[in-house]
């Protein structure tokens, strides 16, 4: 039996250990990336036709619903029309170069081609209305305070970006149990009891709740 | 919050074949509502046309005492659906509202379900659907446009069921007749198609399903459909006559 040098005897297990650690880190990284990457890559700021500042509008105490009017009424939260932007901005900051684009669009009857930030696949039907109203009613808060559950703190963003991955796992986890964590403790208890006693149906986890 | 026991509705349709005039309004309405691809001549000739609801025409009696009869046929939403156990990916299954649903994003297009369906109401997208430019803006945004390789079928206008139940919930009342009307039933000029909640003892479908004229398609096969047909047996008809 040939004599193995001491250096090799020490080096082999160390290299093996390092390889194992490396492979594990890579595997975990890939899995984590798969589960947490936003579905659509976040739009880099500046790709929007107008550098719209969500933070400034929120500082000005404008409610989300003032512009996203459909959010408690329809499936879509809706974007404001050019006319609605211009209604305020014919007076407010009308000399700013970004704001003057609104006046230009209004006077020429052109739409503003906003770049979509949150996009779900076509086979997913999401309804803003029922989600916003559920959290607002149960927590006793204003509808616009429920937006941040999915959209993050848009009020502190210069350019709006996607914060949650909004993949199916994200939706289904919430529909199973996590929705209770977004409720005030007493509201969560009330809902949990009602579901257990059969007075209230839990959030649907049926495929056809969203896919049709 | 309601104090009574929360219960899912069970959706059903009653088709009064005695009222059907075969006008095809339901077919057109369904095509428009559900983004069903356009069926051209050559697609028909290949027997690959997609019609979530179709009118079957047959003759009753012998010449000269012959009568044309019409039967609207749509997905029967069987309780014992033959299409369901053969799907390898669970793209079709029975949901808690008594509907046989098709999940497009799960479907891998094996077509086993269509082969196992005794009613021929499942359709396969052999091509990517195309619409002329003038029709692009008439697509219904609440319904997924099915791409090539996907099976599709009548969904009982599930988008209208969802919208109707949401509206009812918002108004804080119980589901009533007329809250959910599928496109075919809405378009029917003779009121031959009636849709409603079978769990509601006062609903029209429940009352009509107890009519003595009731029968179900291929009832002996044991599929237990959720679509109930009404047809008066013609006393002058002779047995076996008139079928092509």
mmCIF file of N, CA and C in Angstrom, chain A residues 126-179:
data_model
loop_
_atom_site.group_PDB
_atom_site.id
_atom_site.type_symbol
_atom_site.label_atom_id
_atom_site.label_comp_id
_atom_site.label_asym_id
_atom_site.label_seq_id
_atom_site.Cartn_x
_atom_site.Cartn_y
_atom_site.Cartn_z
ATOM 1 N N UNK A 126 -57.523 38.541 -11.369
ATOM 2 C CA UNK A 126 -57.438 39.101 -10.025
ATOM 3 C C UNK A 126 -58.459 40.224 -9.890
ATOM 4 N N UNK A 127 -59.076 40.300 -8.724
ATOM 5 C CA UNK A 127 -60.097 41.312 -8.492
ATOM 6 C C UNK A 127 -59.645 42.207 -7.339
ATOM 7 N N UNK A 128 -59.411 43.485 -7.612
ATOM 8 C CA UNK A 128 -58.996 44.405 -6.552
ATOM 9 C C UNK A 128 -60.120 44.623 -5.545
ATOM 10 N N UNK A 129 -61.281 44.902 -6.098
ATOM 11 C CA UNK A 129 -62.462 45.250 -5.339
ATOM 12 C C UNK A 129 -62.665 44.400 -4.075
ATOM 13 N N UNK A 130 -62.813 43.069 -4.250
ATOM 14 C CA UNK A 130 -63.156 42.253 -3.077
ATOM 15 C C UNK A 130 -61.997 42.171 -2.081
ATOM 16 N N UNK A 131 -60.754 42.187 -2.569
ATOM 17 C CA UNK A 131 -59.620 42.109 -1.652
ATOM 18 C C UNK A 131 -59.520 43.375 -0.807
ATOM 19 N N UNK A 132 -59.617 44.506 -1.459
ATOM 20 C CA UNK A 132 -59.475 45.779 -0.737
ATOM 21 C C UNK A 132 -60.597 45.937 0.277
ATOM 22 N N UNK A 133 -61.806 45.610 -0.159
ATOM 23 C CA UNK A 133 -62.929 45.798 0.764
ATOM 24 C C UNK A 133 -62.872 44.837 1.942
ATOM 25 N N UNK A 134 -62.398 43.603 1.699
ATOM 26 C CA UNK A 134 -62.302 42.644 2.805
ATOM 27 C C UNK A 134 -61.403 43.197 3.911
ATOM 28 N N UNK A 135 -60.193 43.615 3.548
ATOM 29 C CA UNK A 135 -59.259 44.078 4.576
ATOM 30 C C UNK A 135 -59.732 45.390 5.195
ATOM 31 N N UNK A 136 -60.311 46.262 4.395
ATOM 32 C CA UNK A 136 -60.779 47.544 4.926
ATOM 33 C C UNK A 136 -61.925 47.327 5.913
ATOM 34 N N UNK A 137 -62.878 46.467 5.533
ATOM 35 C CA UNK A 137 -64.034 46.241 6.403
ATOM 36 C C UNK A 137 -63.632 45.527 7.689
ATOM 37 N N UNK A 138 -62.826 44.464 7.545
ATOM 38 C CA UNK A 138 -62.508 43.665 8.723
ATOM 39 C C UNK A 138 -61.599 44.411 9.686
ATOM 40 N N UNK A 139 -60.667 45.189 9.156
ATOM 41 C CA UNK A 139 -59.740 45.902 10.034
ATOM 42 C C UNK A 139 -60.270 47.264 10.451
ATOM 43 N N UNK A 140 -61.372 47.674 9.848
ATOM 44 C CA UNK A 140 -61.900 48.994 10.142
ATOM 45 C C UNK A 140 -60.968 50.114 9.712
ATOM 46 N N UNK A 141 -60.332 49.943 8.552
ATOM 47 C CA UNK A 141 -59.420 50.975 8.057
ATOM 48 C C UNK A 141 -59.938 51.513 6.735
ATOM 49 N N UNK A 142 -59.315 52.587 6.262
ATOM 50 C CA UNK A 142 -59.691 53.140 4.962
ATOM 51 C C UNK A 142 -59.202 52.193 3.875
ATOM 52 N N UNK A 143 -59.955 52.082 2.749
ATOM 53 C CA UNK A 143 -59.541 51.168 1.684
ATOM 54 C C UNK A 143 -58.096 51.393 1.238
ATOM 55 N N UNK A 144 -57.655 52.636 1.218
ATOM 56 C CA UNK A 144 -56.315 52.910 0.689
ATOM 57 C C UNK A 144 -55.217 52.425 1.638
ATOM 58 N N UNK A 145 -55.572 52.085 2.884
ATOM 59 C CA UNK A 145 -54.560 51.556 3.792
ATOM 60 C C UNK A 145 -54.312 50.058 3.567
ATOM 61 N N UNK A 146 -55.176 49.446 2.757
ATOM 62 C CA UNK A 146 -55.013 48.016 2.497
ATOM 63 C C UNK A 146 -54.089 47.749 1.306
ATOM 64 N N UNK A 147 -53.811 48.760 0.495
ATOM 65 C CA UNK A 147 -53.033 48.568 -0.738
ATOM 66 C C UNK A 147 -51.649 47.997 -0.452
ATOM 67 N N UNK A 148 -51.041 48.486 0.669
ATOM 68 C CA UNK A 148 -49.634 48.172 0.923
ATOM 69 C C UNK A 148 -49.413 46.690 1.225
ATOM 70 N N UNK A 149 -50.488 45.944 1.529
ATOM 71 C CA UNK A 149 -50.318 44.507 1.790
ATOM 72 C C UNK A 149 -49.669 43.842 0.580
ATOM 73 N N UNK A 150 -50.120 44.181 -0.604
ATOM 74 C CA UNK A 150 -49.532 43.577 -1.804
ATOM 75 C C UNK A 150 -48.542 44.507 -2.498
ATOM 76 N N UNK A 151 -48.800 45.800 -2.459
ATOM 77 C CA UNK A 151 -48.000 46.714 -3.279
ATOM 78 C C UNK A 151 -46.848 47.345 -2.524
ATOM 79 N N UNK A 152 -46.706 47.026 -1.246
ATOM 80 C CA UNK A 152 -45.618 47.621 -0.479
ATOM 81 C C UNK A 152 -45.902 49.088 -0.191
ATOM 82 N N UNK A 153 -44.932 49.760 0.364
ATOM 83 C CA UNK A 153 -45.124 51.151 0.748
ATOM 84 C C UNK A 153 -44.887 52.059 -0.455
ATOM 85 N N UNK A 154 -45.891 52.100 -1.330
ATOM 86 C CA UNK A 154 -45.758 52.902 -2.553
ATOM 87 C C UNK A 154 -45.575 54.376 -2.204
ATOM 88 N N UNK A 155 -46.121 54.767 -1.057
ATOM 89 C CA UNK A 155 -46.038 56.164 -0.645
ATOM 90 C C UNK A 155 -44.625 56.656 -0.432
ATOM 91 N N UNK A 156 -43.669 55.740 -0.254
ATOM 92 C CA UNK A 156 -42.295 56.186 -0.073
ATOM 93 C C UNK A 156 -41.439 55.901 -1.309
ATOM 94 N N UNK A 157 -42.087 55.450 -2.394
ATOM 95 C CA UNK A 157 -41.324 55.146 -3.614
ATOM 96 C C UNK A 157 -41.324 56.357 -4.534
ATOM 97 N N UNK A 158 -40.160 56.631 -5.103
ATOM 98 C CA UNK A 158 -40.122 57.709 -6.101
ATOM 99 C C UNK A 158 -40.822 57.239 -7.361
ATOM 100 N N UNK A 159 -40.377 56.082 -7.856
ATOM 101 C CA UNK A 159 -41.021 55.468 -9.018
ATOM 102 C C UNK A 159 -41.586 54.136 -8.521
ATOM 103 N N UNK A 160 -42.857 53.892 -8.807
ATOM 104 C CA UNK A 160 -43.493 52.683 -8.283
ATOM 105 C C UNK A 160 -42.814 51.446 -8.838
ATOM 106 N N UNK A 161 -42.578 50.478 -7.968
ATOM 107 C CA UNK A 161 -42.015 49.213 -8.430
ATOM 108 C C UNK A 161 -42.683 48.065 -7.692
ATOM 109 N N UNK A 162 -42.529 46.868 -8.261
ATOM 110 C CA UNK A 162 -43.161 45.691 -7.682
ATOM 111 C C UNK A 162 -42.319 45.196 -6.512
ATOM 112 N N UNK A 163 -42.955 44.932 -5.365
ATOM 113 C CA UNK A 163 -42.200 44.463 -4.212
ATOM 114 C C UNK A 163 -42.457 42.986 -3.901
ATOM 115 N N UNK A 164 -43.663 42.515 -4.184
ATOM 116 C CA UNK A 164 -43.920 41.097 -3.941
ATOM 117 C C UNK A 164 -43.884 40.355 -5.254
ATOM 118 N N UNK A 165 -43.554 39.043 -5.195
ATOM 119 C CA UNK A 165 -43.392 38.365 -6.482
ATOM 120 C C UNK A 165 -44.733 38.085 -7.157
ATOM 121 N N UNK A 166 -45.828 38.058 -6.362
ATOM 122 C CA UNK A 166 -47.167 37.875 -6.913
ATOM 123 C C UNK A 166 -47.268 36.633 -7.795
ATOM 124 N N UNK A 167 -46.548 35.605 -7.394
ATOM 125 C CA UNK A 167 -46.714 34.320 -8.071
ATOM 126 C C UNK A 167 -47.836 33.571 -7.381
ATOM 127 N N UNK A 168 -48.193 32.429 -7.931
ATOM 128 C CA UNK A 168 -49.352 31.709 -7.402
ATOM 129 C C UNK A 168 -49.139 31.301 -5.951
ATOM 130 N N UNK A 169 -47.909 30.952 -5.614
ATOM 131 C CA UNK A 169 -47.612 30.559 -4.242
ATOM 132 C C UNK A 169 -47.927 31.697 -3.267
ATOM 133 N N UNK A 170 -47.584 32.907 -3.692
ATOM 134 C CA UNK A 170 -47.844 34.085 -2.867
ATOM 135 C C UNK A 170 -49.353 34.227 -2.609
ATOM 136 N N UNK A 171 -50.131 34.058 -3.683
ATOM 137 C CA UNK A 171 -51.588 34.176 -3.555
ATOM 138 C C UNK A 171 -52.154 33.055 -2.684
ATOM 139 N N UNK A 172 -51.727 31.817 -2.969
ATOM 140 C CA UNK A 172 -52.341 30.665 -2.308
ATOM 141 C C UNK A 172 -51.968 30.622 -0.825
ATOM 142 N N UNK A 173 -50.736 30.966 -0.496
ATOM 143 C CA UNK A 173 -50.341 31.009 0.918
ATOM 144 C C UNK A 173 -51.275 31.924 1.695
ATOM 145 N N UNK A 174 -51.568 33.062 1.097
ATOM 146 C CA UNK A 174 -52.429 34.040 1.750
ATOM 147 C C UNK A 174 -53.841 33.485 1.877
ATOM 148 N N UNK A 175 -54.326 32.854 0.828
ATOM 149 C CA UNK A 175 -55.684 32.317 0.873
ATOM 150 C C UNK A 175 -55.800 31.156 1.862
ATOM 151 N N UNK A 176 -54.697 30.478 2.148
ATOM 152 C CA UNK A 176 -54.770 29.367 3.096
ATOM 153 C C UNK A 176 -54.833 29.896 4.519
ATOM 154 N N UNK A 177 -53.802 30.598 4.947
ATOM 155 C CA UNK A 177 -53.746 31.026 6.341
ATOM 156 C C UNK A 177 -53.203 32.425 6.533
ATOM 157 N N UNK A 178 -52.313 32.832 5.623
ATOM 158 C CA UNK A 178 -51.564 34.050 5.910
ATOM 159 C C UNK A 178 -52.440 35.298 5.948
ATOM 160 N N UNK A 179 -53.644 35.217 5.292
ATOM 161 C CA UNK A 179 -54.495 36.408 5.294
ATOM 162 C C UNK A 179 -54.807 36.856 6.709
#
